[in-house]
CSV table of C-alpha atoms in Angstrom, one decimal:
chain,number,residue,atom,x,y,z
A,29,UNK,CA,-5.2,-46.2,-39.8
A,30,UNK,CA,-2.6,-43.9,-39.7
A,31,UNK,CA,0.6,-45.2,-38.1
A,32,UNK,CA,4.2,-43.4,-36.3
A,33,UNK,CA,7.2,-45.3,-36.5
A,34,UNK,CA,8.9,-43.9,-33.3
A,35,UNK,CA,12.3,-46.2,-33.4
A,36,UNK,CA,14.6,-48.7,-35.4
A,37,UNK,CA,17.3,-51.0,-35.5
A,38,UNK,CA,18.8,-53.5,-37.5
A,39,UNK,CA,15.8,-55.6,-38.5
A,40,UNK,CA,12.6,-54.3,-36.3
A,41,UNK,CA,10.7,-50.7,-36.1
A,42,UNK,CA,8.3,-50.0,-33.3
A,43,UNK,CA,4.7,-48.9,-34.7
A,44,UNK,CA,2.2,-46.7,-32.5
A,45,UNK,CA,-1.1,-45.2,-33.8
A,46,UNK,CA,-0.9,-41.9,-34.3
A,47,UNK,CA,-4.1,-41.7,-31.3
A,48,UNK,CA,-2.2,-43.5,-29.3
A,49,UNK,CA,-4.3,-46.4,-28.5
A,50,UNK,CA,-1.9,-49.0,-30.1
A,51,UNK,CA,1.1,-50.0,-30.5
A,52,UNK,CA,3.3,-53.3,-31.9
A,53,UNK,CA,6.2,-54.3,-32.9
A,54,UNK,CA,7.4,-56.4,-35.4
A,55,UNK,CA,10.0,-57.9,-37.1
A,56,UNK,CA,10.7,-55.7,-40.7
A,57,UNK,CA,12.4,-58.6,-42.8
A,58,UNK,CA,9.9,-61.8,-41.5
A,59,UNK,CA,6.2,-61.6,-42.2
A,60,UNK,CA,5.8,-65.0,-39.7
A,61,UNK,CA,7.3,-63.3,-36.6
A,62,UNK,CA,4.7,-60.0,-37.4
A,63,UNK,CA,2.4,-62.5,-37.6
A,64,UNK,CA,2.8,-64.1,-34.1
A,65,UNK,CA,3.2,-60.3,-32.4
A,66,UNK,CA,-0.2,-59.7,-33.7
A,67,UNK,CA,-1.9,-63.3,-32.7
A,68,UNK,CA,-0.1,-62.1,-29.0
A,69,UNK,CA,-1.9,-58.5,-29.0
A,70,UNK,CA,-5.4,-60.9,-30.0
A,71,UNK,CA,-4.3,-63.4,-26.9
A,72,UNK,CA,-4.0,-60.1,-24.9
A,73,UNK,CA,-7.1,-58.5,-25.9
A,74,UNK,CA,-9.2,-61.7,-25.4
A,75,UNK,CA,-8.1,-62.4,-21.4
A,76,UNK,CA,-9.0,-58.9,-21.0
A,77,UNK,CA,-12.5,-59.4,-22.2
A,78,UNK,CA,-12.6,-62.9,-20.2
A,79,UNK,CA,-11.3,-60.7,-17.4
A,80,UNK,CA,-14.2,-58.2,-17.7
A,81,UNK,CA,-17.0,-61.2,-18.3
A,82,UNK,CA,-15.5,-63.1,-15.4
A,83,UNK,CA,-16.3,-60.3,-12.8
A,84,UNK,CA,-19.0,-59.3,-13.9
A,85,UNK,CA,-20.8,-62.5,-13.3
A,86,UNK,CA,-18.6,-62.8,-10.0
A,87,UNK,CA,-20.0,-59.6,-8.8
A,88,UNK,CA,-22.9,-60.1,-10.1
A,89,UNK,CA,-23.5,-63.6,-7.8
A,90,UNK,CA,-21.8,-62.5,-4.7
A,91,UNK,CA,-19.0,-65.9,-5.1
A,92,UNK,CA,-16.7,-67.3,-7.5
A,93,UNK,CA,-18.6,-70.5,-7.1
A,94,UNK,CA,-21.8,-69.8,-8.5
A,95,UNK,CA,-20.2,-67.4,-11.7
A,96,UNK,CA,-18.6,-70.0,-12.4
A,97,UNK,CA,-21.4,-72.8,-12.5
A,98,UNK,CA,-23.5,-70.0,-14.7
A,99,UNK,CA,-20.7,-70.1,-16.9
A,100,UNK,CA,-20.0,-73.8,-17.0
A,101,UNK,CA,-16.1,-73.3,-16.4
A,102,UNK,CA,-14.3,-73.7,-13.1
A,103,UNK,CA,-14.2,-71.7,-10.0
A,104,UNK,CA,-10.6,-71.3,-9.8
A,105,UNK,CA,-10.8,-70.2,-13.7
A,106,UNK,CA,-12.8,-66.9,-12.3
A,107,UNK,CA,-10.6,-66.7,-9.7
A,108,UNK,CA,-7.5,-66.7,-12.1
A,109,UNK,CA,-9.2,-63.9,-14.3
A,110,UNK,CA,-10.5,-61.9,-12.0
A,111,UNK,CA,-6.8,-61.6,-10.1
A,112,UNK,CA,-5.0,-61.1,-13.9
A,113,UNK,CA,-7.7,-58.4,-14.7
A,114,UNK,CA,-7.2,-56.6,-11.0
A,115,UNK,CA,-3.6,-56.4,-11.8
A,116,UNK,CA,-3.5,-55.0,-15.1
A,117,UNK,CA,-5.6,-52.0,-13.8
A,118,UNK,CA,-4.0,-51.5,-10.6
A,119,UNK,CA,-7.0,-52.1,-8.4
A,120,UNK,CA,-8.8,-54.6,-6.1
A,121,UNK,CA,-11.9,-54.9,-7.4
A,122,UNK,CA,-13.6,-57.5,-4.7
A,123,UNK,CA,-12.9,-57.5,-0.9
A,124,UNK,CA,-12.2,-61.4,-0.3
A,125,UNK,CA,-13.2,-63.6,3.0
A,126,UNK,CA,-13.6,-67.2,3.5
A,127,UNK,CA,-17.3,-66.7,3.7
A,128,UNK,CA,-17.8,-64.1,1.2
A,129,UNK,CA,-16.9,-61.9,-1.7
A,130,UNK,CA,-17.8,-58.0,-1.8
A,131,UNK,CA,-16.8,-55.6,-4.3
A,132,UNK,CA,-14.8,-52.4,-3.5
A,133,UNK,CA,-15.6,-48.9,-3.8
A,134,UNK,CA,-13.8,-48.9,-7.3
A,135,UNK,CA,-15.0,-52.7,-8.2
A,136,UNK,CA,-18.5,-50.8,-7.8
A,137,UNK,CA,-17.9,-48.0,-10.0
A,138,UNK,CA,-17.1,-50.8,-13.1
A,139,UNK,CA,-19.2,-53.2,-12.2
A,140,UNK,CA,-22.3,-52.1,-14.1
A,141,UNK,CA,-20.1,-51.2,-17.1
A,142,UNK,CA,-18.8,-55.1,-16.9
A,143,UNK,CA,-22.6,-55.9,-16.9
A,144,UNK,CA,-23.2,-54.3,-20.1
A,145,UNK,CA,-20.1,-55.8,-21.7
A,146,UNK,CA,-21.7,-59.3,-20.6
A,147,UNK,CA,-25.0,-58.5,-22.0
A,148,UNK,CA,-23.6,-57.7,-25.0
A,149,UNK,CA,-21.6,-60.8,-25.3
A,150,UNK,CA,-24.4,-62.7,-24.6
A,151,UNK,CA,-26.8,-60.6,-27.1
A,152,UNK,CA,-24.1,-61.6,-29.4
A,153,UNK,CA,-23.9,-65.2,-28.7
A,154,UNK,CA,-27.8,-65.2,-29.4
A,155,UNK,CA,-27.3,-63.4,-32.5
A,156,UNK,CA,-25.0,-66.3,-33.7
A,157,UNK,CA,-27.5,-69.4,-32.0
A,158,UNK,CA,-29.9,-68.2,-33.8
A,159,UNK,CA,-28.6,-68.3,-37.4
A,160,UNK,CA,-28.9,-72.5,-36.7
A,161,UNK,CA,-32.6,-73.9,-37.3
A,162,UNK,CA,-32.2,-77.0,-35.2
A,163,UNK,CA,-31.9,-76.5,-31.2
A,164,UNK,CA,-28.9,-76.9,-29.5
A,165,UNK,CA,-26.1,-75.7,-27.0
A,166,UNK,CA,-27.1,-75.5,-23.1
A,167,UNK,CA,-30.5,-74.7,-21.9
A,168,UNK,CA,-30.2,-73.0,-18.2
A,169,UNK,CA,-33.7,-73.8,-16.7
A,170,UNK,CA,-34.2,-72.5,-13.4
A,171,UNK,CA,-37.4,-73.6,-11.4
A,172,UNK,CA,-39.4,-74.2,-7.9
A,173,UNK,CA,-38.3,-77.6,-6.4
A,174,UNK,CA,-42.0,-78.8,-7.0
A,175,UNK,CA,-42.4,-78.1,-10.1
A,176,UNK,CA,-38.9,-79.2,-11.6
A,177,UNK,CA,-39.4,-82.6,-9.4
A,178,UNK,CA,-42.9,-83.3,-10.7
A,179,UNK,CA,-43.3,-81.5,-14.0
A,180,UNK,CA,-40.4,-80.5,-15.8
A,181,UNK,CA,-37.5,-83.2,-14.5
A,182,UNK,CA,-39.8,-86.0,-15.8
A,183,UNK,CA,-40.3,-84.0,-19.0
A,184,UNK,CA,-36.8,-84.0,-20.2
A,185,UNK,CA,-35.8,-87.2,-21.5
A,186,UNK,CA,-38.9,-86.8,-24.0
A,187,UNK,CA,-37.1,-83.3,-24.6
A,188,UNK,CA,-33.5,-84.6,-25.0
A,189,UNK,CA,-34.7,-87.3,-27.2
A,190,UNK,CA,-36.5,-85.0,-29.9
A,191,UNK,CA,-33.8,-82.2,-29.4
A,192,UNK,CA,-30.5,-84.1,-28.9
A,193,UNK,CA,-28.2,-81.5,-29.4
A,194,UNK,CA,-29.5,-79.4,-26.6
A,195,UNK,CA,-27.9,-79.8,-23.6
A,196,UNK,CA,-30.1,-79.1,-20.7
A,197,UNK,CA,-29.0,-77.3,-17.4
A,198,UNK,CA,-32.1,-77.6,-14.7
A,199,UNK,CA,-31.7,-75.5,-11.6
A,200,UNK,CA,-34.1,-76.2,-8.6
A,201,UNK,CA,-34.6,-73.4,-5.5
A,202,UNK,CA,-37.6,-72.1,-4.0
A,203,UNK,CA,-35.8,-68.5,-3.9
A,204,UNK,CA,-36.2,-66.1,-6.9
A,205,UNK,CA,-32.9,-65.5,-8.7
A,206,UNK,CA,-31.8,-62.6,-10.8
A,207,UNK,CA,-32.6,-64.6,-14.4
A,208,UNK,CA,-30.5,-61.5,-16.4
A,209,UNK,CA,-27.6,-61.6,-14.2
A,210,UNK,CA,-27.1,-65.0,-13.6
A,211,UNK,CA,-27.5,-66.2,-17.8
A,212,UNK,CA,-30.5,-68.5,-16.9
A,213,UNK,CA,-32.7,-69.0,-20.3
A,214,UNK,CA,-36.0,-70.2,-19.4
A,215,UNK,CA,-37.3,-69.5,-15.3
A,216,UNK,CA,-40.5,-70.6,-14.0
A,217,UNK,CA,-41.8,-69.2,-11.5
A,218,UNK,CA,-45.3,-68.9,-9.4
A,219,UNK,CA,-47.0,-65.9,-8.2
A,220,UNK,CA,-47.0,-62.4,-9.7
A,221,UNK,CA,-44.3,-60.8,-11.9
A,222,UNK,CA,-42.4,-58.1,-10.8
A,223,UNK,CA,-39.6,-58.0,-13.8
A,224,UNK,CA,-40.1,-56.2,-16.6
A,225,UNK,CA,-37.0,-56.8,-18.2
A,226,UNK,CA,-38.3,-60.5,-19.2
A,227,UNK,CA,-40.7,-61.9,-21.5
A,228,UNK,CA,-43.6,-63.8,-20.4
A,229,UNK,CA,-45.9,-67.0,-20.8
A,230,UNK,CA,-48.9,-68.3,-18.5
A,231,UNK,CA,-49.3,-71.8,-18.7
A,232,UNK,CA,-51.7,-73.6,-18.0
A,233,UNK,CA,-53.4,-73.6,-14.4
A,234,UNK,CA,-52.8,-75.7,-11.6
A,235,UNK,CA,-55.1,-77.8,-8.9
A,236,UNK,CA,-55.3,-76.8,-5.5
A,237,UNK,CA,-57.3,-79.8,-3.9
A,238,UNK,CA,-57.3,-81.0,-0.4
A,239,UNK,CA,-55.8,-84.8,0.8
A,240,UNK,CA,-55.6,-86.8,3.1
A,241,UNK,CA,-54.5,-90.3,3.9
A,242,UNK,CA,-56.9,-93.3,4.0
A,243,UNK,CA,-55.8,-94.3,7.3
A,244,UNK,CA,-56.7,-90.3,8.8
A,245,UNK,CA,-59.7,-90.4,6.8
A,246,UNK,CA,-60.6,-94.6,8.8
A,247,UNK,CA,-60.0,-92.8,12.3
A,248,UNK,CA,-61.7,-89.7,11.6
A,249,UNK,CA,-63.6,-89.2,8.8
A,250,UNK,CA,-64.0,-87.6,6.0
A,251,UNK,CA,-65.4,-84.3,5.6
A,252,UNK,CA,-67.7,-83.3,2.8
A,253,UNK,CA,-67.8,-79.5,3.3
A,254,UNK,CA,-64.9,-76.9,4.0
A,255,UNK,CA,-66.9,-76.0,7.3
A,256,UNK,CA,-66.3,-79.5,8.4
A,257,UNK,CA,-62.8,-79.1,8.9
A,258,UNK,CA,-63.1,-77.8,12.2
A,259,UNK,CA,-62.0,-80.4,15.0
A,260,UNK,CA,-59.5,-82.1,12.0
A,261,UNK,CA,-56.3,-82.1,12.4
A,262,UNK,CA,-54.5,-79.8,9.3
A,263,UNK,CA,-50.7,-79.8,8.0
A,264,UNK,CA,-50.1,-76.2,6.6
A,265,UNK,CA,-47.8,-74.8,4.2
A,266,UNK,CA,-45.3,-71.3,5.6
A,267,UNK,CA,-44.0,-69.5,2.1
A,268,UNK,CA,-40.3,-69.6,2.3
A,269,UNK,CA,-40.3,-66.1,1.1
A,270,UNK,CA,-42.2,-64.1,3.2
A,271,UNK,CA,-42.6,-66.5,6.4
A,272,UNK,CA,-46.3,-66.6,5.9
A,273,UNK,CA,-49.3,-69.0,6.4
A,274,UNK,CA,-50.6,-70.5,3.1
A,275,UNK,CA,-54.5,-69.7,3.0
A,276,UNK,CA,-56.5,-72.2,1.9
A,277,UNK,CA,-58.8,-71.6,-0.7
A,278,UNK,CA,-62.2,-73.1,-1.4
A,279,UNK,CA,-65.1,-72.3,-4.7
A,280,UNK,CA,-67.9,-72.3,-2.9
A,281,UNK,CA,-70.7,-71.2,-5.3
A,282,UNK,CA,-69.6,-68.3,-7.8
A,283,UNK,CA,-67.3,-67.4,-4.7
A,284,UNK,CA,-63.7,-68.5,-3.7
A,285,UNK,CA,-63.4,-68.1,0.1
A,286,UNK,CA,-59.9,-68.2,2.0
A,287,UNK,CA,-59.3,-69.8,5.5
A,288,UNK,CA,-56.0,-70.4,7.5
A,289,UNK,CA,-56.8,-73.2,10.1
A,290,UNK,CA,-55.2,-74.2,13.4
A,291,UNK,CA,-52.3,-76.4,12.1
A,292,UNK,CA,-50.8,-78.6,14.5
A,293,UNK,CA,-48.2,-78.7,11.6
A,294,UNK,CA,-46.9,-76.1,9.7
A,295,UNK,CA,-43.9,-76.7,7.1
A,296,UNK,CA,-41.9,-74.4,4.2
A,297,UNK,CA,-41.4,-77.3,2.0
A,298,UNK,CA,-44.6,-79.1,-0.4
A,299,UNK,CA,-42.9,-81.9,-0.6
A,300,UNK,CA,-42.6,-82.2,3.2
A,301,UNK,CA,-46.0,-81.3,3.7
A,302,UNK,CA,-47.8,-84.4,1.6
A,303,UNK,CA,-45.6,-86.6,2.9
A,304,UNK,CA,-46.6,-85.7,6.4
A,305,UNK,CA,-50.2,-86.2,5.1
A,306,UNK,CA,-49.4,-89.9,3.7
A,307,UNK,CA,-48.0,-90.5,7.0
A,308,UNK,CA,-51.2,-90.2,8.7
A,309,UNK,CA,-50.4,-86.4,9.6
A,310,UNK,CA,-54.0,-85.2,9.0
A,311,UNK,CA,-56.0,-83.3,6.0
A,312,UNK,CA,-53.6,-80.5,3.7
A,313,UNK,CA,-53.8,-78.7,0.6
A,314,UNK,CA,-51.5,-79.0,-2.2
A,315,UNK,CA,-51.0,-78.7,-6.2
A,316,UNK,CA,-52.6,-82.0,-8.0
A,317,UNK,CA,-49.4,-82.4,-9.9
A,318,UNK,CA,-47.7,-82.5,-6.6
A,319,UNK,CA,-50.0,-85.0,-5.0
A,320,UNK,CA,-50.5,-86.7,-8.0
A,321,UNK,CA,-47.8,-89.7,-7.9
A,322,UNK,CA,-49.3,-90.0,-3.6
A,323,UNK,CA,-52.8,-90.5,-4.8
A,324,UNK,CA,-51.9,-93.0,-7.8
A,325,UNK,CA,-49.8,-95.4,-4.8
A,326,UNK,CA,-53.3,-95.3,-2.8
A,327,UNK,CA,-50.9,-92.8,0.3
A,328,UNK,CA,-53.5,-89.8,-0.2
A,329,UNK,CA,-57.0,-89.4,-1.5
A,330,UNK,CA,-58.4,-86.6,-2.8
A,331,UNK,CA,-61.1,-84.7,-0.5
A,332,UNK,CA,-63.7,-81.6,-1.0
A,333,UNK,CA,-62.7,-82.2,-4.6
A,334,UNK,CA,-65.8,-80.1,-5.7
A,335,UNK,CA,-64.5,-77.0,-3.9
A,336,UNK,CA,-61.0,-77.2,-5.6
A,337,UNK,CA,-59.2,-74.4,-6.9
A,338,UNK,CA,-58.0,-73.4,-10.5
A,339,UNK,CA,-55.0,-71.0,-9.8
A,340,UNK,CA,-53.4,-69.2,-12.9
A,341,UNK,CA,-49.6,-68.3,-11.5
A,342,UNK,CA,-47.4,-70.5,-13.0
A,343,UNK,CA,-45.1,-68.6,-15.5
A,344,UNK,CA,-42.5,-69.4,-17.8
A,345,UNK,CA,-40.6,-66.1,-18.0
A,346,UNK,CA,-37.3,-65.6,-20.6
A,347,UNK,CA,-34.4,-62.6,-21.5
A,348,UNK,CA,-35.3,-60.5,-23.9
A,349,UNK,CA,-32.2,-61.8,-25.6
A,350,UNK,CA,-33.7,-65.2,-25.6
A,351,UNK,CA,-36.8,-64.3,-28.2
A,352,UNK,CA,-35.1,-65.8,-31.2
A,353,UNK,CA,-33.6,-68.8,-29.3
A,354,UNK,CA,-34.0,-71.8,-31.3
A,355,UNK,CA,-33.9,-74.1,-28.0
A,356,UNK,CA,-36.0,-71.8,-25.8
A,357,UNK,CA,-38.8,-71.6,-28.4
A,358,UNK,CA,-39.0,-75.1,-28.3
A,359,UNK,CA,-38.4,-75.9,-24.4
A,360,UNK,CA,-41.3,-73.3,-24.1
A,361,UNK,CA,-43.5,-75.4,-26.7
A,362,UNK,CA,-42.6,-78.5,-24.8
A,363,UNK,CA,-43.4,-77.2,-21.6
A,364,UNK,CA,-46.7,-75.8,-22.8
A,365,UNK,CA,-47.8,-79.7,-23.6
A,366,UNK,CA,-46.8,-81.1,-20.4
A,367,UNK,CA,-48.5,-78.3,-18.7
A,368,UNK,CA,-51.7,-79.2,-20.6
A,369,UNK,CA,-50.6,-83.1,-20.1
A,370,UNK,CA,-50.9,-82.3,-16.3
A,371,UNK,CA,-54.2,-80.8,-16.5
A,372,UNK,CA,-55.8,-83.6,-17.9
A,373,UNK,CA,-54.5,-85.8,-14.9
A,374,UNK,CA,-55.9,-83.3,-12.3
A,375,UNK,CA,-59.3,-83.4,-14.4
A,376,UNK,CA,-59.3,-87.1,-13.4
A,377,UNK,CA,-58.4,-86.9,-10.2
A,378,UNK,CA,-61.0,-84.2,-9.1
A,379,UNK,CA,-63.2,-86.8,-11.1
């Protein structure tokens, strides 16, 4: 690269590209202090890409909080270089309150630039991950509260102790997160997709199977057809999401009918829901691997068994930037088995 030398003295010269994009100075008769004015323009360029990275997750999240947890460093280290980035361009890029953090006009017009510079970085890093055969770094595994309580939490150990060197990061919430923006590597999620930015894996289906306690089912019986459930008392599930009433479904023949009954209890939460229905609450539906550990204490017992459901909505969804990932191919093989694992169990329990 061509270079102008635009002033001397004794012992230095200042150096600027003839473009104008760089300058540096240096010391003409000692190599080391050249040295340490480069390693300072390296220091420079690297809080500036920090800078960049740190807002875009920031802005990305809506807080400083959760950037920081998908980036396993500290709040107050986003804070820090966010406010160093902000003042070497001169702007304000987020408007800050106690409760929130919302970027400005001009914090807009970078931010998806920012985005792509983290996408890249990340691209990168996944490059470089993949170059090593054996799994390992963090795993971010985002999932529904069911299904990371009963199926994948008791999972990892068995994980962790055939893949040591993966560290993993489990994140539970019943609400759908942005998988992209946030850096998570492995989501699962049930219901339809909608992103076609990710890759995709059905596992196995799921049980839907009604249950009821054995105490209910002493006091007021037990019915043997889904038309028999008028005159019980129901606990029903509302979807978080939309606010809705969870419709039961029933195989009756080659059919699969749908009711909603009179619930004297309706609750947004599965886990909730079967331990109202251990507690005597009255007669539910719910997942067999949710239900599962219930039925195996003797709380809940399986009822209309022969009407139960197969539902095929449980996904594992990844980045395209994840394909190659030695640790998410093999999370995804391991969740594959225990998937299958827990369809065994619901085999049994339909009987």
């Amino acid at each position: 690269m061509e270079a102008l030398f635009i002033g001397t003295s004794k012992d230095s010269a200042a150096v600027v590209c003839c473009d104008g994009s760089y300058d540096l100075s240096f010391t003409v008769d000692n190599r080391c202090s050249f040295r340490f004015s480069d390693a300072m323009k390296e220091q420079i360029a690297f809080e500036r890409l920090t800078g960049l990275i740190a807002f875009a997750r920031a802005g990305a999240m809506g807080s400083y909080t959760a950037a920081a947890r998908s980036l396993s460093i500290s709040p107050s280290a986003i804070s820090k270089s966010v406010q160093r980035l902000e003042q070497r361009l001169g702007v304000s890029l987020f408007t800050r309150t106690t409760r929130s953090l919302t970027l400005t006009a001009e914090g807009r017009e970078l931010h998806e630039r920012a985005l792509r510079l983290l996408r890249d970085a990340e691209e990168i890093e996944q490059v470089a991950i993949t170059q090593r055969s054996e799994p390992s770094g963090t795993l971010r595994v985002a999932a529904p509260l069911p299904i990371g309580l009963h199926v994948i939490a008791p999972a990892l150990p068995a994980f962790r102790k055939r893949y040591p060197r993966v560290m993993v990061d489990l994140r539970l919430n019943d609400q759908v997160v942005d998988i992209v923006e946030e850096g998570i590597d492995v989501a699962v999620r049930i219901g339809e997709l909608a992103d076609s930015r990710l890759l995709s894996r059905r596992l196995l289906p799921h049980l839907l199977c009604a249950f009821a306690s054995p105490s209910y089912l002493a006091t007021r019986g037990t019915p043997v057809h889904p038309d028999e459930l008028e005159g019980h008392d129901t606990v029903n599930l509302r979807y978080q999401s939309t606010g809705l009433a969870f419709r039961w479904p029933f195989k009756i023949g080659e059919r699969v009918i749908e009711i909603v009954p009179p619930s004297g209890v309706v609750i947004d939460a599965s886990e909730a829901l079967v331990a109202t229905l251990a507690a005597g609450g009255g007669i539910g539906i719910s997942a067999t691997f949710i239900a599962a550990p219930y039925v195996a204490r003797g709380e809940l017992v399986p009822i209309l068994s022969e009407f139960a459901v197969e539902q095929h909505t449980i996904t594992a969804l990844w980045p395209e930037s994840r394909r190659s990932n030695p640790a998410v191919r093999a999370f995804l093989t391991h969740l594959q088995q225990v998937f299958e694992q827990q369809m065994q169990a619901a085999d049994k329990l339909r009987g």
